């Protein structure tokens, strides 16, 4: 059986007799090209997933509950960036009276992914249960959004979101 080798492979004892470094280089270039294509497709899929999440939480009868005013300001920024209308209230506003939820049919609890956020999420769920409104409560969508962006806090969304949506529109 004959194998094709370049001059440097024929005289090199370090090379395997079944491969040639030129063939190896071509295979690596092909792999890198396919990796870049897969990465681009993954980024487009991530951008579509994020956009779908923002469309979901900007529904007319939806309200987001976030930890503080900085988080509300970030959601307002997303409103201006994407041209949508996310309605958000703070955790403190919910705990005081929760009147903003009277017209809501769907509530997204979007707390930070830390110890304080988990405590606030649990008490917010307890408060929502005691309000006796006919609402659907979703705690997964906010966590999914943070996971897609690779962050832990809602107030850190700006830069990763801009990077994720870059070139999507």
CSV table of C-alpha atoms in Angstrom, one decimal:
chain,number,residue,atom,x,y,z
A,1,UNK,CA,0.0,0.0,0.0
A,2,UNK,CA,1.4,3.4,-1.0
A,3,UNK,CA,0.9,6.6,0.9
A,4,UNK,CA,1.4,10.1,-0.5
A,5,UNK,CA,3.8,12.2,1.5
A,6,UNK,CA,5.6,15.5,0.9
A,7,UNK,CA,9.4,15.6,1.0
A,8,UNK,CA,9.6,16.6,4.7
A,9,UNK,CA,7.3,13.8,5.8
A,10,UNK,CA,9.2,11.1,3.9
A,11,UNK,CA,12.5,12.1,5.7
A,12,UNK,CA,11.0,12.7,9.1
A,13,UNK,CA,11.0,9.9,11.7
A,14,UNK,CA,8.6,11.9,14.0
A,15,UNK,CA,5.7,11.7,11.5
A,16,UNK,CA,3.4,8.7,11.4
A,17,UNK,CA,3.8,6.8,8.2
A,18,UNK,CA,0.0,7.0,7.5
A,19,UNK,CA,-0.3,10.8,7.7
A,20,UNK,CA,1.2,13.8,6.2
A,21,UNK,CA,1.4,17.2,7.9
A,22,UNK,CA,-0.1,18.9,4.8
A,23,UNK,CA,-3.1,16.6,5.0
A,24,UNK,CA,-3.3,17.4,8.7
A,25,UNK,CA,-3.2,21.2,8.1
A,26,UNK,CA,-6.0,20.9,5.5
A,27,UNK,CA,-8.1,18.8,8.0
A,28,UNK,CA,-7.5,21.5,10.7
A,29,UNK,CA,-8.6,24.3,8.4
A,30,UNK,CA,-11.7,22.4,7.4
A,31,UNK,CA,-12.5,21.8,11.1
A,32,UNK,CA,-12.0,25.4,12.0
A,33,UNK,CA,-14.2,26.6,9.2
A,34,UNK,CA,-17.0,24.2,10.3
A,35,UNK,CA,-16.5,25.2,13.9
A,36,UNK,CA,-16.9,28.9,13.0
A,37,UNK,CA,-20.1,28.0,11.0
A,38,UNK,CA,-21.5,26.0,14.0
A,39,UNK,CA,-20.5,28.9,16.4
A,40,UNK,CA,-22.3,31.4,14.1
A,41,UNK,CA,-25.4,29.2,14.0
A,42,UNK,CA,-25.3,28.8,17.8
A,43,UNK,CA,-25.1,32.6,18.2
A,44,UNK,CA,-28.0,33.1,15.9
A,45,UNK,CA,-30.0,30.5,17.8
A,46,UNK,CA,-29.1,32.2,21.1
A,47,UNK,CA,-30.2,35.6,19.7
A,48,UNK,CA,-33.5,34.1,18.5
A,49,UNK,CA,-34.1,32.5,21.9
A,50,UNK,CA,-33.4,35.8,23.7
A,51,UNK,CA,-35.7,37.7,21.3
A,52,UNK,CA,-38.5,35.1,21.9
A,53,UNK,CA,-38.0,35.5,25.7
A,54,UNK,CA,-38.4,39.3,25.4
A,55,UNK,CA,-41.5,39.0,23.2
A,56,UNK,CA,-43.0,36.6,25.8
A,57,UNK,CA,-42.3,38.9,28.7
A,58,UNK,CA,-43.5,42.0,26.8
A,59,UNK,CA,-47.0,40.6,26.3
A,60,UNK,CA,-49.8,43.0,27.0
A,61,UNK,CA,-51.0,41.2,30.1
A,62,UNK,CA,-47.6,40.3,31.5
A,63,UNK,CA,-45.6,42.0,34.3
A,64,UNK,CA,-42.0,41.3,35.4
A,65,UNK,CA,-41.0,41.5,39.1
A,66,UNK,CA,-37.4,42.4,39.5
A,67,UNK,CA,-35.3,43.2,42.6
A,68,UNK,CA,-34.7,46.9,42.3
A,69,UNK,CA,-34.8,50.1,40.3
A,70,UNK,CA,-31.6,49.3,38.5
A,71,UNK,CA,-33.2,46.2,37.1
A,72,UNK,CA,-36.3,48.2,36.1
A,73,UNK,CA,-34.0,50.7,34.3
A,74,UNK,CA,-32.3,47.9,32.4
A,75,UNK,CA,-35.7,46.6,31.2
A,76,UNK,CA,-36.6,50.1,30.1
A,77,UNK,CA,-33.4,50.1,28.1
A,78,UNK,CA,-34.4,46.8,26.5
A,79,UNK,CA,-37.7,48.4,25.6
A,80,UNK,CA,-36.0,51.1,23.7
A,81,UNK,CA,-33.4,48.8,22.1
A,82,UNK,CA,-36.0,46.3,20.8
A,83,UNK,CA,-39.0,48.5,20.5
A,84,UNK,CA,-41.1,46.4,22.9
A,85,UNK,CA,-43.0,47.2,26.1
A,86,UNK,CA,-41.9,45.2,29.1
A,87,UNK,CA,-43.8,46.2,32.2
A,88,UNK,CA,-41.8,45.8,35.4
A,89,UNK,CA,-42.3,46.4,39.1
A,90,UNK,CA,-39.8,46.1,41.9
A,91,UNK,CA,-39.9,43.5,44.6
A,92,UNK,CA,-40.5,46.2,47.2
A,93,UNK,CA,-43.6,47.5,45.3
A,94,UNK,CA,-45.0,43.9,45.2
A,95,UNK,CA,-44.4,43.5,49.0
A,96,UNK,CA,-46.1,46.9,49.8
A,97,UNK,CA,-49.4,46.4,48.0
A,98,UNK,CA,-49.1,44.6,44.6
A,99,UNK,CA,-51.8,46.8,43.0
A,100,UNK,CA,-49.9,46.8,39.7
A,101,UNK,CA,-50.7,43.2,39.2
A,102,UNK,CA,-54.5,43.6,39.2
A,103,UNK,CA,-54.7,43.6,35.4
A,104,UNK,CA,-51.9,41.1,34.9
A,105,UNK,CA,-52.6,37.5,33.7
A,106,UNK,CA,-48.9,36.4,33.6
A,107,UNK,CA,-46.2,37.4,36.1
A,108,UNK,CA,-42.5,36.7,35.5
A,109,UNK,CA,-40.4,36.7,38.6
A,110,UNK,CA,-36.9,37.7,37.5
A,111,UNK,CA,-34.6,37.8,40.5
A,112,UNK,CA,-30.8,37.6,40.5
A,113,UNK,CA,-29.1,34.2,40.6
A,114,UNK,CA,-27.6,34.6,44.1
A,115,UNK,CA,-28.6,33.9,47.7
A,116,UNK,CA,-30.5,37.2,48.1
A,117,UNK,CA,-32.4,36.6,44.8
A,118,UNK,CA,-33.5,33.2,45.9
A,119,UNK,CA,-34.8,34.5,49.2
A,120,UNK,CA,-36.7,37.3,47.5
A,121,UNK,CA,-38.1,34.9,44.9
A,122,UNK,CA,-39.5,32.6,47.6
A,123,UNK,CA,-41.1,35.5,49.4
A,124,UNK,CA,-42.4,37.0,46.2
A,125,UNK,CA,-44.0,33.7,45.3
A,126,UNK,CA,-45.6,33.5,48.8
A,127,UNK,CA,-46.9,37.1,48.4
A,128,UNK,CA,-48.3,36.3,44.9
A,129,UNK,CA,-50.1,33.3,46.3
A,130,UNK,CA,-51.7,35.4,49.0
A,131,UNK,CA,-53.0,38.1,46.6
A,132,UNK,CA,-55.6,35.7,45.2
A,133,UNK,CA,-55.3,37.1,41.7
A,134,UNK,CA,-55.9,34.8,38.7
A,135,UNK,CA,-52.4,34.9,37.4
A,136,UNK,CA,-49.8,32.5,36.0
A,137,UNK,CA,-46.4,32.8,37.7
A,138,UNK,CA,-43.2,32.0,35.7
A,139,UNK,CA,-39.8,31.8,37.4
A,140,UNK,CA,-38.0,29.8,34.7
A,141,UNK,CA,-37.9,32.4,31.9
A,142,UNK,CA,-35.8,34.9,33.8
A,143,UNK,CA,-33.3,32.2,34.8
A,144,UNK,CA,-33.2,31.0,31.2
A,145,UNK,CA,-32.5,34.5,30.0
A,146,UNK,CA,-29.7,35.0,32.5
A,147,UNK,CA,-28.2,31.6,31.5
A,148,UNK,CA,-28.3,32.4,27.8
A,149,UNK,CA,-26.4,35.6,28.5
A,150,UNK,CA,-24.0,34.0,30.9
A,151,UNK,CA,-24.7,36.4,33.8
A,152,UNK,CA,-26.0,36.3,37.3
A,153,UNK,CA,-27.8,39.6,37.7
A,154,UNK,CA,-30.6,41.3,35.7
A,155,UNK,CA,-28.7,44.6,35.9
A,156,UNK,CA,-25.8,43.1,34.0
A,157,UNK,CA,-27.8,42.5,30.9
A,158,UNK,CA,-26.9,45.5,28.8
A,159,UNK,CA,-23.5,44.6,27.3
A,160,UNK,CA,-24.0,40.8,26.9
A,161,UNK,CA,-27.4,41.5,25.3
A,162,UNK,CA,-25.9,43.9,22.8
A,163,UNK,CA,-23.2,41.4,21.9
A,164,UNK,CA,-25.7,38.6,21.5
A,165,UNK,CA,-28.0,40.6,19.3
A,166,UNK,CA,-25.2,42.2,17.3
A,167,UNK,CA,-26.0,41.5,13.6
A,168,UNK,CA,-29.3,39.8,14.4
A,169,UNK,CA,-31.4,42.7,13.1
